[in-house]
Short mmCIF file of C-alpha atoms in Angstrom, two decimals:
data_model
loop_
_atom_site.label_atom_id
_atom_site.label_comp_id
_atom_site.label_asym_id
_atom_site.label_seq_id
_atom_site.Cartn_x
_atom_site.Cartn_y
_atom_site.Cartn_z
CA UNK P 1 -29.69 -37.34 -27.86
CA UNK P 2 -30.03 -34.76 -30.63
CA UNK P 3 -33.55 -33.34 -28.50
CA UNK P 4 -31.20 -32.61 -25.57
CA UNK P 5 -29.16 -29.73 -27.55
CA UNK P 6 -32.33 -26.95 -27.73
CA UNK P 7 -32.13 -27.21 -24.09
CA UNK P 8 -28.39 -27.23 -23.40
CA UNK P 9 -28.86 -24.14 -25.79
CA UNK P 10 -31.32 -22.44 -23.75
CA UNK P 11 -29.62 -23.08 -20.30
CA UNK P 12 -26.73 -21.44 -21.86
CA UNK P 13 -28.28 -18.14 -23.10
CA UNK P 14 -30.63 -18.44 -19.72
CA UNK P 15 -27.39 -18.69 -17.84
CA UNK P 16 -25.63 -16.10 -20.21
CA UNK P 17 -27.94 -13.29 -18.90
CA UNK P 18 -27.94 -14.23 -15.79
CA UNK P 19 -24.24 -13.40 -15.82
CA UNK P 20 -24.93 -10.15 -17.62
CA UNK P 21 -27.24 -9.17 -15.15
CA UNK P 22 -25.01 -9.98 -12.37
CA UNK P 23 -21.76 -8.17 -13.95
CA UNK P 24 -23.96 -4.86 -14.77
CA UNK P 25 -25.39 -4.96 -10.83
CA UNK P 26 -21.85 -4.98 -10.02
CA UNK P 27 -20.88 -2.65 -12.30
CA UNK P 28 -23.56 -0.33 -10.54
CA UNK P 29 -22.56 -1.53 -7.21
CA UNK P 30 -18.67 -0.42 -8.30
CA UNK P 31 -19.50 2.76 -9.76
CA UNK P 32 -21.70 3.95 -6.89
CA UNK P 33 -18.56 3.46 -4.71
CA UNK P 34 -16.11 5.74 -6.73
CA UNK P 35 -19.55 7.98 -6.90
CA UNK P 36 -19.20 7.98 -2.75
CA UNK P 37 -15.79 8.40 -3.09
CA UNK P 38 -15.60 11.30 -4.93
CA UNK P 39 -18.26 13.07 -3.30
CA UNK P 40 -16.38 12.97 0.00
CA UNK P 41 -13.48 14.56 -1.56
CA UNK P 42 -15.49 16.83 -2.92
CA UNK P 43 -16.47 17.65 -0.04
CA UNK P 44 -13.50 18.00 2.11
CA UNK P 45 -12.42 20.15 -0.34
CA UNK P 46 -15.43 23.09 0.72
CA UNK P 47 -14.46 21.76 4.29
CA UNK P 48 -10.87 22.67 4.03
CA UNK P 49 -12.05 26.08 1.76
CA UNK P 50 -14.12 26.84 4.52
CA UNK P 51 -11.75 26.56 7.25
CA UNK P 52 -9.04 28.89 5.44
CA UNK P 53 -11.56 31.51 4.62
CA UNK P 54 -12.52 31.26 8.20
CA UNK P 55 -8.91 32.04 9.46
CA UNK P 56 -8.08 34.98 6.57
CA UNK P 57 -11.68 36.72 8.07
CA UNK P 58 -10.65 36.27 11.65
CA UNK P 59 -7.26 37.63 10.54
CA UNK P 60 -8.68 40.64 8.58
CA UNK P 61 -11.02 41.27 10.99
CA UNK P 62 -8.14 41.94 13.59
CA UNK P 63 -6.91 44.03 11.16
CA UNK P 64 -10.08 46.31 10.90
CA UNK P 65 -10.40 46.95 14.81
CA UNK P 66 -6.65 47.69 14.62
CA UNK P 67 -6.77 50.57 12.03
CA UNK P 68 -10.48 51.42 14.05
CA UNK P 69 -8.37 51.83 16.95
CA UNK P 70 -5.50 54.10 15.30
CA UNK P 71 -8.16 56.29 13.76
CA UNK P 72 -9.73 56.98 16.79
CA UNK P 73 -6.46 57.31 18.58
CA UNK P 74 -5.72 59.91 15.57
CA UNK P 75 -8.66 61.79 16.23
CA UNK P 76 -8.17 62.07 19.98
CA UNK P 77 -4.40 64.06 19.18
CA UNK P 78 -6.67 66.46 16.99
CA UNK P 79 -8.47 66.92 19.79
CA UNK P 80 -5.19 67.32 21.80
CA UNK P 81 -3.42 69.90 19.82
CA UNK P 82 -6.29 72.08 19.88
CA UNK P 83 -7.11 72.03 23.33
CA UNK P 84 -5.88 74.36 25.93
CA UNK P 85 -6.24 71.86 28.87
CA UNK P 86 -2.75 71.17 30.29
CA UNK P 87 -4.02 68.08 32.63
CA UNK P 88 -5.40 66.31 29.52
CA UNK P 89 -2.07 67.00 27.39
CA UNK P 90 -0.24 65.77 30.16
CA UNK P 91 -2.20 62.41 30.55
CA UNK P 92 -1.91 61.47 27.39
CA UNK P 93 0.02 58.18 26.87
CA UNK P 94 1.17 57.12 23.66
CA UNK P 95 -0.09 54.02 21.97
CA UNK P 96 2.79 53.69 19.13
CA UNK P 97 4.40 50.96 20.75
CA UNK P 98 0.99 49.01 21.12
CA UNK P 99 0.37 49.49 17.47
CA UNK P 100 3.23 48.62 16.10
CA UNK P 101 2.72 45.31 17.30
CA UNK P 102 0.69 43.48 14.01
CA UNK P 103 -1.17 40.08 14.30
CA UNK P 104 0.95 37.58 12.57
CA UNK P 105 -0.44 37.13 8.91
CA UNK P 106 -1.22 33.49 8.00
CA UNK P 107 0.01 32.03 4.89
CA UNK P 108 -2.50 29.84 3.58
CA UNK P 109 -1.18 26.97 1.49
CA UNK P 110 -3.52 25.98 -1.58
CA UNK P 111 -4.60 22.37 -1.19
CA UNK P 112 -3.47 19.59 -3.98
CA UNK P 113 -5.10 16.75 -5.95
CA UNK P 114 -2.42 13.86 -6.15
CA UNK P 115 -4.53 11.56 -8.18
CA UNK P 116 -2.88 7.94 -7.73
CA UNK P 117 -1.98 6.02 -11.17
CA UNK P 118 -5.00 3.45 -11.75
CA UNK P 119 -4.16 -0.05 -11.21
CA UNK P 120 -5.84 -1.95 -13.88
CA UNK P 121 -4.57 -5.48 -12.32
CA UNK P 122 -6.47 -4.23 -8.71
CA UNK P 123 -9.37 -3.16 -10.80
CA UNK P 124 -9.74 -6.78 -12.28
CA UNK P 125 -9.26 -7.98 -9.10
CA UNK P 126 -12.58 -5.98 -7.41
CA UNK P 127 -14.59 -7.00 -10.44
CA UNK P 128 -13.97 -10.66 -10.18
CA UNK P 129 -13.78 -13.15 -12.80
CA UNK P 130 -15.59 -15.54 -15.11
CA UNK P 131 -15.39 -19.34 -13.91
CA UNK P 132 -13.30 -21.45 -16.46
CA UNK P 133 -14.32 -23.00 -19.55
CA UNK P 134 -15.47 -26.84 -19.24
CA UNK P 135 -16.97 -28.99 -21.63
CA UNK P 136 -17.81 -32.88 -21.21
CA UNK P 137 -17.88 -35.38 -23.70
CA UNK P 138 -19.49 -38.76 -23.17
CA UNK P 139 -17.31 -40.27 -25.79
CA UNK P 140 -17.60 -44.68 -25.60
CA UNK P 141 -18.72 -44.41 -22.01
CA UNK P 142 -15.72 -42.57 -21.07
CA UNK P 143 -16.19 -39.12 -19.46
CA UNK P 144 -13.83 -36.66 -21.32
CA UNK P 145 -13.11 -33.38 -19.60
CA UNK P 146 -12.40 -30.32 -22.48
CA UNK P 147 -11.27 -27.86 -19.68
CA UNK P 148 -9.89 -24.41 -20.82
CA UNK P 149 -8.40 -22.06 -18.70
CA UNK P 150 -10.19 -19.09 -16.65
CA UNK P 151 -11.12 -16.21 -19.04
CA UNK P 152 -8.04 -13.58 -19.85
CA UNK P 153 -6.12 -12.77 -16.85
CA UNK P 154 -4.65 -9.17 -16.35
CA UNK P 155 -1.10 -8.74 -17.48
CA UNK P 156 1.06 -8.80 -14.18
CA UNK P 157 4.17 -7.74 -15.03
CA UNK P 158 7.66 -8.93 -12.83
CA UNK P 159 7.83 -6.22 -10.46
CA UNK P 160 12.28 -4.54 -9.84
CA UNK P 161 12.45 -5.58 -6.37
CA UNK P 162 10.48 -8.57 -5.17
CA UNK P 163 9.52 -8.08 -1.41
CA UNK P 164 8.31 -10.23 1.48
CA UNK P 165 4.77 -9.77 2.24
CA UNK P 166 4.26 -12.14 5.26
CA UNK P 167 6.80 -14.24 7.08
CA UNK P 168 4.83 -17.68 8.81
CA UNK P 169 6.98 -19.55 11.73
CA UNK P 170 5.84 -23.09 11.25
CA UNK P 171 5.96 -26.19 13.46
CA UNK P 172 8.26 -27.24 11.42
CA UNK P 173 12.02 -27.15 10.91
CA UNK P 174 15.65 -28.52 11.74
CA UNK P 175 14.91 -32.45 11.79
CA UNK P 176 11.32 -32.11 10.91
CA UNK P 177 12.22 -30.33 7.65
CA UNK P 178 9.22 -28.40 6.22
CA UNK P 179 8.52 -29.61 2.44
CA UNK P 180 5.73 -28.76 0.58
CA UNK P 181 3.24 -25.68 0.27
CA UNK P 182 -0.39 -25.46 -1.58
CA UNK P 183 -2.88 -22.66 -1.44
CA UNK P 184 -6.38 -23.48 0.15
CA UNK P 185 -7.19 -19.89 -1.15
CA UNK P 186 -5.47 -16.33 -0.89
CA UNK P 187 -5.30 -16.59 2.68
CA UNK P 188 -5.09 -20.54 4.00
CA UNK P 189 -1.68 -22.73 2.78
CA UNK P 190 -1.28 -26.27 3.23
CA UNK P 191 2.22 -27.56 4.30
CA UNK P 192 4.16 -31.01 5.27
CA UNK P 193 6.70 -32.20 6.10
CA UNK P 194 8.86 -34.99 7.70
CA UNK P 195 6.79 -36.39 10.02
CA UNK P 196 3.36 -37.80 8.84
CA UNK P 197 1.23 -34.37 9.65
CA UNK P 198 -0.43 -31.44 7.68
CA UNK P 199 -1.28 -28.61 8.96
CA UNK P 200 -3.02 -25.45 7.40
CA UNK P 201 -1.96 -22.13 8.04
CA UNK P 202 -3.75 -18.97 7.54
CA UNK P 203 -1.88 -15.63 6.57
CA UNK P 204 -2.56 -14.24 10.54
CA UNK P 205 0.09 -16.88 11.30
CA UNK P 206 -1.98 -18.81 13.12
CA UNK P 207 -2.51 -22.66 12.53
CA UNK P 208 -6.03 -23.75 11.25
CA UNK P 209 -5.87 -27.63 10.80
CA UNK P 210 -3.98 -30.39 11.92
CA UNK P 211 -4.12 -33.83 9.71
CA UNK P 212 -2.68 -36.79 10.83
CA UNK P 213 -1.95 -39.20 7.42
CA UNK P 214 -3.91 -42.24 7.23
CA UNK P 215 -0.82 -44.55 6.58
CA UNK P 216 0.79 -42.98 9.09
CA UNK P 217 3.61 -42.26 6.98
CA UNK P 218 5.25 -39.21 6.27
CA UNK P 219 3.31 -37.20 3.21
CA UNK P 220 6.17 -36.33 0.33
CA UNK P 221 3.80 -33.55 -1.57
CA UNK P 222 0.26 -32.32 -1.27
CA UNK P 223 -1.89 -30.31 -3.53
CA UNK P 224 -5.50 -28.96 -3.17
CA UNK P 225 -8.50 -30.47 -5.41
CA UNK P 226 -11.81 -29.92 -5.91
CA UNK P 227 -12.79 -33.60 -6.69
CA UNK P 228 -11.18 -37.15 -6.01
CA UNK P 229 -8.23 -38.24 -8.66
CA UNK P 230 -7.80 -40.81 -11.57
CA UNK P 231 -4.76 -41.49 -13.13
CA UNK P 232 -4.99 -40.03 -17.06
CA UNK P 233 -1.56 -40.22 -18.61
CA UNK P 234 2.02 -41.86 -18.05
CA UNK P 235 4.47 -39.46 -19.09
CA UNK P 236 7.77 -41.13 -18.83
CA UNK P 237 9.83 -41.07 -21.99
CA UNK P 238 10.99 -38.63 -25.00
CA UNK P 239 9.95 -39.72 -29.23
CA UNK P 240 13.11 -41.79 -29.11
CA UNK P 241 12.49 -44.03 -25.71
CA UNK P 242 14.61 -42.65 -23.65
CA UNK P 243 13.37 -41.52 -19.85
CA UNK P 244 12.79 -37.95 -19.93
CA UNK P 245 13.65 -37.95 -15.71
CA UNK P 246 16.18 -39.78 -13.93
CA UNK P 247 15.17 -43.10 -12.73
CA UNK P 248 16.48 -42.54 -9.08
CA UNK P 249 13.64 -43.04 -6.48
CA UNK P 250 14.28 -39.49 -5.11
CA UNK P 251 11.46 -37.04 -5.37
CA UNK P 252 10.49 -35.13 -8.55
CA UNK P 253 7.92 -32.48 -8.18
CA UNK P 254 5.20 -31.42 -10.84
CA UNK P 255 3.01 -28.97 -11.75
CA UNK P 256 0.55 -28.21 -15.07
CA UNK P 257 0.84 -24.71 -16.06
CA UNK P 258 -2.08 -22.84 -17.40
CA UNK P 259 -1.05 -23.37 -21.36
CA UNK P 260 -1.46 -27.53 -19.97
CA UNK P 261 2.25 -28.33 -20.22
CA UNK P 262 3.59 -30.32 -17.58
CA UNK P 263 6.17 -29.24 -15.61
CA UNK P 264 8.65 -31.56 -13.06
CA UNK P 265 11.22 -30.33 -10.88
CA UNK P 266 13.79 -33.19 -10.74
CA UNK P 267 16.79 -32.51 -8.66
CA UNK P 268 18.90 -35.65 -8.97
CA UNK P 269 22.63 -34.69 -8.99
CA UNK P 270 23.05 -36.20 -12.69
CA UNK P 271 20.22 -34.60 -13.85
CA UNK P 272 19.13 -31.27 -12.20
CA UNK P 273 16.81 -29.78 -14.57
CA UNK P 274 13.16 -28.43 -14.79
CA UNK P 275 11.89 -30.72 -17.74
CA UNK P 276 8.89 -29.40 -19.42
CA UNK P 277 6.62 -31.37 -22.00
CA UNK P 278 3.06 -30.44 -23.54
CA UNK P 279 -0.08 -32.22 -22.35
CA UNK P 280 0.51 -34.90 -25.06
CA UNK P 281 3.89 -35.64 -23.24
CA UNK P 282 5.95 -34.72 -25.77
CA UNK P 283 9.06 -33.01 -24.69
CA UNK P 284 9.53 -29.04 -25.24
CA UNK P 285 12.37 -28.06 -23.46
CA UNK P 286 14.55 -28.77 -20.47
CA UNK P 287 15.78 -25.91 -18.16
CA UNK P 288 19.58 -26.18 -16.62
CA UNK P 289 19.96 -23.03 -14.93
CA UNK P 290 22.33 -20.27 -16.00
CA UNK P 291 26.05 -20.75 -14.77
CA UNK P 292 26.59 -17.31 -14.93
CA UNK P 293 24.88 -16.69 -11.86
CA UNK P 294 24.47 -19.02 -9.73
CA UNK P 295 27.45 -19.74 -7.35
CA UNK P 296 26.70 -23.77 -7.11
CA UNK P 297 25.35 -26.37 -9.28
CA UNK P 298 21.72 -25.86 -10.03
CA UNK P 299 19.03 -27.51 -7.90
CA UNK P 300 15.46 -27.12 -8.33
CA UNK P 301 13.53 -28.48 -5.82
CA UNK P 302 10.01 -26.97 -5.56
CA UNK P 303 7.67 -25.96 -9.13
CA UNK P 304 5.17 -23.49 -9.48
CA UNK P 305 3.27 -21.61 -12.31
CA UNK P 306 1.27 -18.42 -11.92
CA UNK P 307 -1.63 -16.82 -14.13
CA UNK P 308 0.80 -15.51 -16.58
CA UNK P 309 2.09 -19.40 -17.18
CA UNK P 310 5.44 -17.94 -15.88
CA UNK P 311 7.11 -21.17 -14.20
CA UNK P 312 8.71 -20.54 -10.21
CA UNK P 313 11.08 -22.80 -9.43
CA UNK P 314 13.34 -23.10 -5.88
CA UNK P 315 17.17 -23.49 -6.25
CA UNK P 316 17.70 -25.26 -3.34
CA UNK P 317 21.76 -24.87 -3.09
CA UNK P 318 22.09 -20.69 -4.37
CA UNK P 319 18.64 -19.95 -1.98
CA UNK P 320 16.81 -18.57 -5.11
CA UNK P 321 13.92 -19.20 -7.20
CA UNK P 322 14.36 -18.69 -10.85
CA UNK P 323 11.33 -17.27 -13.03
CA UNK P 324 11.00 -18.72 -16.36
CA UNK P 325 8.57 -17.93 -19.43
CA UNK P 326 6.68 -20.53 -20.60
CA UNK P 327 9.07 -21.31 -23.08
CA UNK P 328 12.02 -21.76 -20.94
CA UNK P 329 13.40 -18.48 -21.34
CA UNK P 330 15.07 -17.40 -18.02
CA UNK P 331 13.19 -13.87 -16.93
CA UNK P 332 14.89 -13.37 -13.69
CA UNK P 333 16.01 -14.67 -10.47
CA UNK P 334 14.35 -14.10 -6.38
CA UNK P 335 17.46 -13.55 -4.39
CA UNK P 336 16.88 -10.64 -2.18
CA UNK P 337 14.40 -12.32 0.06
CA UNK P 338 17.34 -13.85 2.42
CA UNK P 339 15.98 -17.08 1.41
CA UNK P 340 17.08 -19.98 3.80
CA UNK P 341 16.87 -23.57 1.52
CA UNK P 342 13.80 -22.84 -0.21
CA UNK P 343 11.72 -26.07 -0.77
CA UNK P 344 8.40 -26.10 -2.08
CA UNK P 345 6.29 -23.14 -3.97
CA UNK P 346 2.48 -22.45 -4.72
CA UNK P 347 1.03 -19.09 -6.37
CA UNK P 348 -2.06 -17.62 -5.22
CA UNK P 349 -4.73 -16.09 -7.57
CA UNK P 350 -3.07 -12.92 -7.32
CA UNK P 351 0.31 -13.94 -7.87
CA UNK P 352 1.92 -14.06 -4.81
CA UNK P 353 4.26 -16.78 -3.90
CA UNK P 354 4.54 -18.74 -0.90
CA UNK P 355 8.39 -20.31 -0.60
CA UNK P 356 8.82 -22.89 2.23
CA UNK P 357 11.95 -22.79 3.83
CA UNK P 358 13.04 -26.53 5.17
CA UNK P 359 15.17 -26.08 7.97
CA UNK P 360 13.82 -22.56 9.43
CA UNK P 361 10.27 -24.04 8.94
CA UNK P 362 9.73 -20.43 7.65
CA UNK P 363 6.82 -19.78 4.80
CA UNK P 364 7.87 -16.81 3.45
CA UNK P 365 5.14 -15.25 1.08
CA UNK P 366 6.80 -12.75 -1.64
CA UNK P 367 5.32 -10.37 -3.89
CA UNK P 368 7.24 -10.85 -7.03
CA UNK P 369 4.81 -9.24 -10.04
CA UNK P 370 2.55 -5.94 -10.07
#
């Protein structure tokens, strides 16, 4: 076993340089792009230098033949006031009136640079990111999966105003309430609802995929994998044996955030609380929304987490979605997005949240962060 670490070793620095290689031919690939951006302003700027020059010389060149013209006209009254020849006094016709009539001058403006503020979070996003950190340890002849999260993610701070990006009219809604919503990817969302379908939706509003359950049952969540599923823990009560969720068969929702707590939604009318615990299962905190502004007892329905381990949860009775730290501490609330019941929530890799509305059917998908 001990011959097989010089070659794990090797594949890593073999793989190591590989991504070095990969990340500088990027680079280049990046910084030949600003390169041919900045040569094309660059050279609108002699375009647009030329063009004004080109309209001052037309304008002064007006100018010339005019003051041409009055100097010859100048020279033919010399010629005038000397002469004795009455016909050619009398045919004279004055060109005062002609000459007081100037070109208009043009007022060239000087052009501006407005350089835009650089986006470090939209520069991240062009350069892409590292895969996450995985190790496997064949430990008894069980498979143990060490998985760390993705490398450092850009801070994204919570933007003033949160704003709707892209409004999705579903199949679903009134009877058929629409549930549940995971991202495929930035652009493709997964949704169900009552009736034993899911269907994929891409950001064009247009549906994808249609899946018909093989139960034939109604689905009550759905998340995307990458592999098949085993169950790992049973996280069911606190140090001191008592349930940590209510016992009612209504539907909790989870979600593991990127620090590897767990986080459930659980709605039931005695409990109503976002109950958090770390990926031992022992309990951190419990969330019961903040009385001083919501209008109606709290309800979280849907649970979400984005990059920053920020936790999204959907008030279903004050049509909100409350943003927490990953300590519980409230940040602030989503109310300005005329939400209509919001249900479930999912975060895509750049932090923008898709809210399913039940009875409108509606996935609304809201820019929340910078």
């Amino acid at each position: 076993m001990a011959s097989n670490i010089p070659v794990q070793k090797a594949d890593l620095n073999e793989n190591s340089q590989k991504l070095t290689t990969a990340i500088e031919k990027h680079g280049e690939y990046l910084h030949r792009e600003i390169d041919t951006a900045l040569e094309k302003l660059k050279s609108n700027v002699d375009e647009i230098e030329s063009k004004q020059v080109a309209i001052l010389n037309k304008h002064g060149n007006e100018i010339k033949r005019i003051i041409s013209e009055i100097a010859l006209t100048i020279a033919d009254l010399n010629k005038l006031l000397n002469s004795n020849d009455v016909h050619l006094v009398t045919a004279y016709k004055s060109r005062i009136h002609e000459f007081r009539r100037w070109p208009p001058k043009p007022t060239v403006s000087l052009t501006r640079f407005t350089p835009q503020k650089i986006n470090k979070e939209q520069i991240y996003q062009q350069i892409g990111s590292l895969s996450a950190l995985s190790i496997k340890t064949d430990e008894h002849g069980y498979l143990i999966d060490y998985s760390g999260a993705e490398s450092s993610p850009p801070d994204r701070q919570l933007i003033d105003i949160p704003r709707i990006i892209t409004d999705i009219n579903t199949e679903y809604g009134n009877s058929n309430e629409l549930c549940c919503v995971s991202c495929l990817n930035d652009e493709e969302v997964w949704t169900c609802g009552d009736d034993n379908t899911m269907r994929l939706y891409n950001l064009k509003r247009e549906l994808v995929k249609s899946i018909f359950t093989k139960s034939r049952e109604r689905p009550t969540d759905i998340t995307v994998t990458q592999s098949g599923s085993t169950e790992k823990q049973n996280i069911q009560f606190n140090k001191k044996g008592k349930p940590l969720y209510s016992p009612q068969s209504h539907t909790k929702y989870i979600c593991e955030n990127k620090n590897l707590d767990i986080c459930v939604a659980d709605s039931y009318t005695r409990s109503r609380a976002v109950v958090v615990v770390n990926r031992a299962g022992k309990f951190r905190f419990s969330y019961t929304g903040s009385p001083f502004f919501t209008k109606k007892p709290f309800e979280p329905v849907g649970i979400t987490t984005d990059s920053q381990s920020r936790i999204l949860t959907s008030d279903y009775s004050n049509n909100s979605i409350h943003i927490l730290d990953k300590d519980g501490q409230f940040l602030r609330y989503i109310d300005n997005c005329h939400l209509d019941d919001p249900n479930g929530l999912c975060v895509d890799t750049r932090d923008n949240l898709f809210v399913a509305e039940s009875v409108t059917g509606k996935i609304k998908q809201i820019k929340y962060g910078i």
